[in-house]
Tab-separated table of C-alpha atoms in Angstrom:
chain	number	residue	atom	x	y	z
A	1313	MET	CA	-2.307	-14.460	-16.665
A	1314	THR	CA	-2.837	-12.516	-19.630
A	1315	ALA	CA	-6.561	-13.568	-19.792
A	1316	ILE	CA	-7.037	-12.598	-16.082
A	1317	TYR	CA	-5.468	-9.409	-17.007
A	1318	LYS	CA	-7.616	-8.327	-19.694
A	1319	ARG	CA	-10.770	-9.494	-17.899
A	1320	GLU	CA	-9.803	-7.440	-14.778
A	1321	VAL	CA	-8.798	-4.238	-16.888
A	1322	LYS	CA	-11.958	-4.635	-18.945
A	1323	SER	CA	-14.148	-5.043	-15.628
A	1324	PHE	CA	-12.545	-1.902	-14.156
A	1325	LEU	CA	-13.129	0.241	-17.195
A	1326	THR	CA	-16.753	-1.046	-17.685
A	1327	SER	CA	-17.740	-0.644	-14.246
A	1328	MET	CA	-17.921	2.458	-11.909
A	1329	THR	CA	-15.031	1.446	-9.849
A	1330	GLY	CA	-12.432	2.168	-12.195
A	1331	CYS	CA	-13.977	5.203	-13.675
A	1332	VAL	CA	-14.470	6.752	-10.166
A	1333	PHE	CA	-10.929	6.112	-9.215
A	1334	ILE	CA	-9.501	7.647	-12.585
A	1335	ALA	CA	-12.033	10.650	-12.240
A	1336	LEU	CA	-10.890	11.236	-8.207
A	1337	LEU	CA	-7.475	11.302	-8.874
A	1338	LEU	CA	-7.741	13.836	-11.828
A	1339	ALA	CA	-10.097	15.794	-9.965
A	1340	VAL	CA	-7.623	16.523	-7.111
A	1341	ALA	CA	-4.954	16.959	-9.382
A	1342	GLY	CA	-6.901	19.527	-11.312
A	1343	ILE	CA	-7.656	21.248	-8.117
A	1344	TYR	CA	-4.176	21.283	-6.913
A	1345	PHE	CA	-2.693	22.203	-10.046
A	1346	SER	CA	-4.948	25.346	-10.543
A	1347	ALA	CA	-4.099	26.472	-6.764
A	1348	TYR	CA	-0.503	25.921	-6.804
A	1349	HIS	CA	0.447	26.659	-10.496
A	1350	LEU	CA	-2.098	28.539	-12.103
A	1351	GLN	CA	-2.769	30.974	-9.448
A	1352	GLY	CA	0.108	30.310	-7.003
A	1353	LEU	CA	2.543	30.606	-10.060
A	1354	TYR	CA	4.805	27.894	-8.478
A	1355	THR	CA	6.951	26.025	-11.104
A	1356	GLN	CA	7.705	22.799	-9.325
A	1357	PHE	CA	5.023	20.217	-10.227
A	1358	SER	CA	6.181	18.194	-7.149
A	1359	TYR	CA	3.859	20.430	-5.043
A	1360	THR	CA	0.622	19.320	-6.853
A	1361	LEU	CA	1.774	15.436	-6.395
A	1362	GLN	CA	2.563	16.070	-2.597
A	1363	GLY	CA	-0.631	17.291	-2.045
A	1364	MET	CA	-2.532	14.463	-3.743
A	1365	LEU	CA	-0.848	11.808	-1.622
A	1366	PHE	CA	-3.661	11.868	0.921
A	1367	ILE	CA	-6.243	10.779	-1.899
A	1368	PHE	CA	-4.548	7.346	-1.981
A	1369	LEU	CA	-6.235	6.812	1.483
A	1370	ILE	CA	-9.695	6.829	-0.410
A	1371	ALA	CA	-8.780	5.914	-4.087
A	1372	VAL	CA	-6.668	2.795	-3.359
A	1373	PRO	CA	-9.539	1.145	-1.147
A	1374	ILE	CA	-12.214	1.913	-3.758
A	1375	LEU	CA	-10.229	0.328	-6.555
A	1376	SER	CA	-8.710	-2.828	-4.724
A	1377	MET	CA	-11.520	-3.875	-2.238
A	1378	ARG	CA	-13.246	-6.093	-4.840
A	1379	VAL	CA	-10.378	-7.677	-6.652
A	1380	LEU	CA	-10.148	-10.720	-4.662
A	1381	ALA	CA	-12.742	-10.251	-1.854
A	1382	GLU	CA	-15.616	-10.395	-4.407
A	1383	GLU	CA	-13.986	-13.743	-6.117
A	1384	ARG	CA	-13.822	-15.192	-2.480
A	1385	LYS	CA	-17.558	-14.203	-1.558
A	1386	THR	CA	-19.190	-15.476	-4.910
A	1387	ARG	CA	-16.952	-18.640	-4.776
A	1388	THR	CA	-15.768	-17.827	-8.326
A	1389	ASP	CA	-12.183	-18.092	-6.825
A	1390	GLN	CA	-12.498	-21.876	-7.024
A	1391	LEU	CA	-12.777	-21.764	-10.667
A	1392	LEU	CA	-9.671	-19.631	-10.764
A	1393	LEU	CA	-7.815	-22.059	-8.523
A	1394	THR	CA	-8.635	-25.050	-10.722
A	1395	SER	CA	-7.741	-23.181	-13.944
A	1396	PRO	CA	-4.349	-23.761	-15.699
A	1397	VAL	CA	-3.012	-20.456	-14.337
A	1398	SER	CA	-0.975	-20.849	-11.347
A	1399	VAL	CA	-1.644	-18.804	-8.117
A	1400	PRO	CA	1.231	-16.279	-8.589
A	1401	GLY	CA	-0.125	-15.940	-12.382
A	1402	ILE	CA	-3.457	-14.995	-10.906
A	1403	VAL	CA	-2.203	-12.691	-8.348
A	1404	LEU	CA	0.174	-10.975	-11.083
A	1405	GLY	CA	-2.515	-10.667	-13.544
A	1406	LYS	CA	-4.883	-8.891	-10.877
A	1407	TYR	CA	-2.006	-6.556	-9.891
A	1408	LEU	CA	-0.987	-5.555	-13.137
A	1409	ALA	CA	-4.674	-4.598	-13.896
A	1410	LEU	CA	-4.859	-2.508	-10.596
A	1411	ALA	CA	-1.304	-0.764	-11.773
A	1412	THR	CA	-2.627	-0.340	-15.522
A	1413	ILE	CA	-5.765	1.693	-14.138
A	1414	PHE	CA	-3.637	3.671	-11.873
A	1415	LEU	CA	-1.156	4.405	-14.889
A	1416	ILE	CA	-3.886	5.903	-16.737
A	1417	PRO	CA	-4.149	8.918	-14.682
A	1418	VAL	CA	-0.626	9.143	-14.317
A	1419	CYS	CA	-0.039	9.064	-18.006
A	1420	ILE	CA	-2.731	12.318	-18.240
A	1421	LEU	CA	-0.643	13.955	-15.540
A	1422	MET	CA	2.466	13.675	-17.502
A	1423	ALA	CA	1.226	16.375	-19.836
A	1424	TYR	CA	0.851	18.866	-16.966
A	1425	PRO	CA	4.378	19.857	-16.792
A	1426	LEU	CA	4.360	20.618	-20.481
A	1427	ILE	CA	1.350	22.639	-19.799
A	1428	LEU	CA	3.365	24.799	-17.332
A	1429	THR	CA	6.151	25.170	-20.138
A	1430	GLN	CA	3.593	27.473	-21.886
A	1431	PHE	CA	4.044	29.940	-18.897
A	1432	GLY	CA	7.576	30.110	-17.840
A	1433	THR	CA	10.638	27.846	-17.153
A	1434	VAL	CA	9.957	24.497	-15.676
A	1435	SER	CA	12.356	21.752	-14.625
A	1436	LEU	CA	10.981	18.749	-16.562
A	1437	ALA	CA	13.760	16.263	-15.258
A	1438	MET	CA	12.418	17.225	-11.435
A	1439	ALA	CA	8.800	16.840	-12.584
A	1440	TYR	CA	9.084	13.453	-14.190
A	1441	THR	CA	11.238	12.255	-11.290
A	1442	SER	CA	8.397	13.434	-8.957
A	1443	LEU	CA	5.962	11.365	-11.273
A	1444	LEU	CA	8.267	8.402	-10.993
A	1445	GLY	CA	8.299	8.579	-7.171
A	1446	PHE	CA	4.388	9.162	-7.459
A	1447	LEU	CA	3.921	6.094	-9.437
A	1448	LEU	CA	6.062	3.725	-7.532
A	1449	LEU	CA	4.285	5.030	-4.136
A	1450	GLY	CA	0.614	4.466	-5.853
A	1451	CYS	CA	1.915	1.005	-6.997
A	1452	SER	CA	3.091	-0.019	-3.553
A	1453	PHE	CA	-0.116	1.072	-1.766
A	1454	LEU	CA	-2.161	-1.238	-4.452
A	1455	SER	CA	-0.078	-3.978	-3.459
A	1456	ILE	CA	-1.129	-3.481	-0.053
A	1457	GLY	CA	-4.750	-3.145	-1.084
A	1458	LEU	CA	-4.422	-6.481	-3.141
A	1459	PHE	CA	-3.286	-8.316	0.118
A	1460	LEU	CA	-5.649	-7.221	2.333
A	1461	SER	CA	-8.694	-7.990	-0.418
A	1462	SER	CA	-7.216	-11.486	-0.166
A	1463	VAL	CA	-8.006	-11.973	3.568
A	1464	THR	CA	-11.583	-11.510	3.487
A	1465	GLU	CA	-14.635	-12.165	1.466
A	1466	SER	CA	-16.240	-8.682	2.461
A	1467	GLN	CA	-15.541	-5.494	0.093
A	1468	VAL	CA	-16.416	-3.394	2.934
A	1469	ILE	CA	-13.943	-4.891	5.564
A	1470	ALA	CA	-11.238	-4.989	2.858
A	1471	ALA	CA	-11.656	-1.334	2.046
A	1472	VAL	CA	-11.662	-0.277	5.826
A	1473	LEU	CA	-8.517	-2.471	6.616
A	1474	THR	CA	-6.768	-0.853	3.579
A	1475	PHE	CA	-7.607	2.638	4.643
A	1476	VAL	CA	-6.344	2.148	8.212
A	1477	VAL	CA	-3.265	0.475	7.108
A	1478	LEU	CA	-2.573	3.294	4.613
A	1479	LEU	CA	-3.565	5.965	7.020
A	1480	ILE	CA	-1.132	4.403	9.474
A	1481	CYS	CA	1.801	4.470	7.053
A	1482	TYR	CA	0.720	7.905	5.822
A	1483	LEU	CA	0.667	9.305	9.555
A	1484	SER	CA	3.671	7.029	10.919
A	1485	GLN	CA	5.611	9.830	11.745
A	1486	GLY	CA	3.331	11.792	13.592
A	1487	ILE	CA	2.158	8.581	15.644
A	1488	ALA	CA	5.791	7.938	16.410
A	1489	SER	CA	6.171	11.326	18.150
A	1490	PHE	CA	3.161	10.207	20.527
A	1491	PHE	CA	5.479	7.478	21.955
A	1492	PRO	CA	8.332	8.216	24.391
A	1493	GLU	CA	11.766	7.078	23.212
A	1494	THR	CA	12.308	4.954	26.707
A	1495	ALA	CA	13.243	1.599	26.503
A	1496	SER	CA	10.298	0.676	28.769
A	1497	ALA	CA	7.764	2.539	26.251
A	1498	SER	CA	9.155	0.736	23.216
A	1499	PHE	CA	9.236	-2.977	25.006
A	1500	PHE	CA	5.645	-2.648	26.264
A	1501	THR	CA	4.134	-1.364	22.694
A	1502	LEU	CA	6.118	-4.299	21.041
A	1503	LEU	CA	4.575	-6.765	23.325
A	1504	LEU	CA	1.271	-5.341	22.469
A	1505	MET	CA	2.016	-5.568	18.643
A	1506	ALA	CA	3.221	-9.021	18.923
A	1507	ALA	CA	0.024	-10.112	20.369
A	1508	VAL	CA	-2.166	-8.554	17.901
A	1509	LEU	CA	-0.026	-9.778	15.065
A	1510	SER	CA	-0.590	-13.298	16.447
A	1511	LEU	CA	-4.140	-12.715	16.661
A	1512	VAL	CA	-4.186	-11.568	13.017
A	1513	LEU	CA	-2.259	-14.840	11.874
A	1514	TYR	CA	-4.846	-16.917	13.930
A	1515	TYR	CA	-7.697	-15.253	12.003
A	1516	MET	CA	-5.920	-15.896	8.787
A	1517	THR	CA	-5.037	-19.577	9.467
A	1518	ARG	CA	-7.586	-20.746	12.358
A	1519	HIS	CA	-4.479	-22.740	13.530
A	1520	THR	CA	-4.735	-22.622	17.194
A	1521	ILE	CA	-1.426	-24.518	18.108
A	1522	LEU	CA	0.145	-22.206	15.511
A	1523	PHE	CA	-1.091	-19.190	17.317
A	1524	PHE	CA	-0.041	-20.223	20.729
A	1525	VAL	CA	3.642	-21.162	19.446
A	1526	ILE	CA	4.028	-17.868	17.640
A	1527	PHE	CA	2.386	-15.847	20.539
A	1528	ALA	CA	4.589	-17.381	23.338
A	1529	ALA	CA	7.747	-17.392	21.002
A	1530	SER	CA	7.660	-13.764	20.250
A	1531	GLU	CA	6.460	-12.555	23.634
A	1532	GLY	CA	9.349	-14.825	25.190
A	1533	ILE	CA	11.925	-13.536	22.704
A	1534	LEU	CA	10.966	-9.762	23.550
A	1535	ILE	CA	10.978	-10.318	27.264
A	1536	LEU	CA	14.472	-12.080	27.166
A	1537	MET	CA	16.268	-9.304	25.055
A	1538	TYR	CA	14.697	-6.573	27.426
A	1539	LEU	CA	16.119	-8.534	30.441
A	1540	LEU	CA	19.446	-9.108	28.774
A	1541	ASP	CA	20.008	-5.564	27.325
A	1542	SER	CA	17.119	-2.970	27.623
A	1543	SER	CA	18.904	-0.283	26.010
A	1544	LEU	CA	18.203	-2.053	22.655
A	1545	TYR	CA	14.592	-0.922	22.888
A	1546	GLU	CA	15.349	2.668	23.557
A	1547	GLY	CA	13.869	4.492	20.334
A	1548	LEU	CA	12.985	1.465	18.655
A	1549	ILE	CA	9.272	2.557	18.045
A	1550	GLN	CA	10.472	5.622	16.376
A	1551	ASN	CA	12.511	3.456	13.829
A	1552	LEU	CA	9.749	1.084	13.457
A	1553	PHE	CA	7.684	3.600	12.390
A	1554	GLY	CA	10.086	5.099	10.181
A	1555	VAL	CA	10.405	1.958	8.353
A	1556	LEU	CA	6.620	2.047	8.116
A	1557	ASP	CA	6.595	5.416	6.661
A	1558	ILE	CA	6.129	4.334	2.774
A	1559	THR	CA	5.875	8.009	1.655
A	1560	ALA	CA	9.254	9.045	2.782
A	1561	PRO	CA	11.089	8.034	-0.099
A	1562	PHE	CA	8.441	9.610	-2.327
A	1563	TYR	CA	9.955	13.349	-0.848
A	1564	GLU	CA	13.448	12.389	-2.539
A	1565	PHE	CA	11.862	12.086	-5.693
A	1566	ALA	CA	9.875	15.126	-5.418
A	1567	SER	CA	13.115	17.114	-4.737
A	1568	GLY	CA	14.428	15.900	-8.141
A	1569	LEU	CA	16.711	13.169	-7.048
A	1570	LEU	CA	16.459	9.946	-8.682
A	1571	ASP	CA	16.674	7.738	-5.345
A	1572	LEU	CA	17.940	4.287	-6.534
A	1573	SER	CA	17.368	3.045	-2.797
A	1574	GLY	CA	13.821	4.499	-2.746
A	1575	ILE	CA	13.154	2.357	-6.048
A	1576	VAL	CA	14.560	-0.607	-4.202
A	1577	TYR	CA	12.342	0.097	-1.177
A	1578	TYR	CA	9.125	0.557	-3.355
A	1579	LEU	CA	9.863	-2.671	-5.571
A	1580	SER	CA	10.745	-4.548	-2.097
A	1581	VAL	CA	7.093	-3.505	-0.659
A	1582	ILE	CA	5.372	-4.521	-3.709
A	1583	PHE	CA	7.196	-7.884	-4.030
A	1584	VAL	CA	6.777	-8.561	-0.009
A	1585	PHE	CA	2.742	-7.962	-0.360
A	1586	LEU	CA	2.460	-9.854	-3.586
A	1587	PHE	CA	4.199	-12.693	-2.065
A	1588	LEU	CA	1.864	-12.543	1.182
A	1589	THR	CA	-1.074	-12.311	-1.311
A	1590	VAL	CA	0.102	-15.592	-3.005
A	1591	GLN	CA	0.418	-17.202	0.370
A	1592	SER	CA	-3.010	-16.136	1.592
A	1593	ILE	CA	-4.466	-17.648	-1.375
A	1594	GLN	CA	-2.634	-20.980	-1.150
A	1595	LYS	CA	-3.732	-21.124	2.222
A	1596	ARG	CA	-7.340	-21.241	1.319
A	1597	ARG	CA	-6.489	-23.631	-1.456
A	1598	TRP	CA	-5.213	-26.357	0.541
A	1599	SER	CA	-7.500	-25.715	3.595
């Protein structure tokens, strides 16, 4: 795992990918820092971090798209799979390399609140709590990007998929407002989502029987639940998109609260997507 980690970090730092990622984050941070704090005279550093959230939609796909997709395209993944390193070790090594590259601009950002203290009173506790939330949010997004890079051999497709998924997470509350809170609206939306997820599963496994079993079971359960008690579906879509809103816990950190539930939430997201990445690689290993 250590060898893979070192190789990936070196690869990022000696190529344009890592440099562009770091430069992009710091450039946007500099713009918001100047606008909010040096010109607007705001003392809460969290304003800069909140303004930077949108940049994850661009920066994360750029950084994560090649991590596993390129290995799969060039068939060098076969060398990794036959190496003494376990699949979880491979995934963890690559993920830690991504997190290390992200940690570089975060460490630089740690100096910004100290700069503000030279011009007035700044709550360092609130600033660094916000940075902790920013770090956890970025690491969660990187785990999503790593997983989506494992399901395709095309870097472009991996980048587009990551952008779309992160955009849905970023706009989840706004998307939820477009759906009525009626039971019928949630029911038909969930039927469509179950069909789409079944198709995604078929794309990943190419197993026709498994596709029909999952599709029939999920659709049947949804229909049965609706017939038994349709009230269960009222507002269900809004609740579902609320779970998908990965940015929501960050705002608790931005307000200066060390939210333990938010830490658990982000660590759970990271674990789930790293687990899915391992399963995606294992599927190709035995197919």
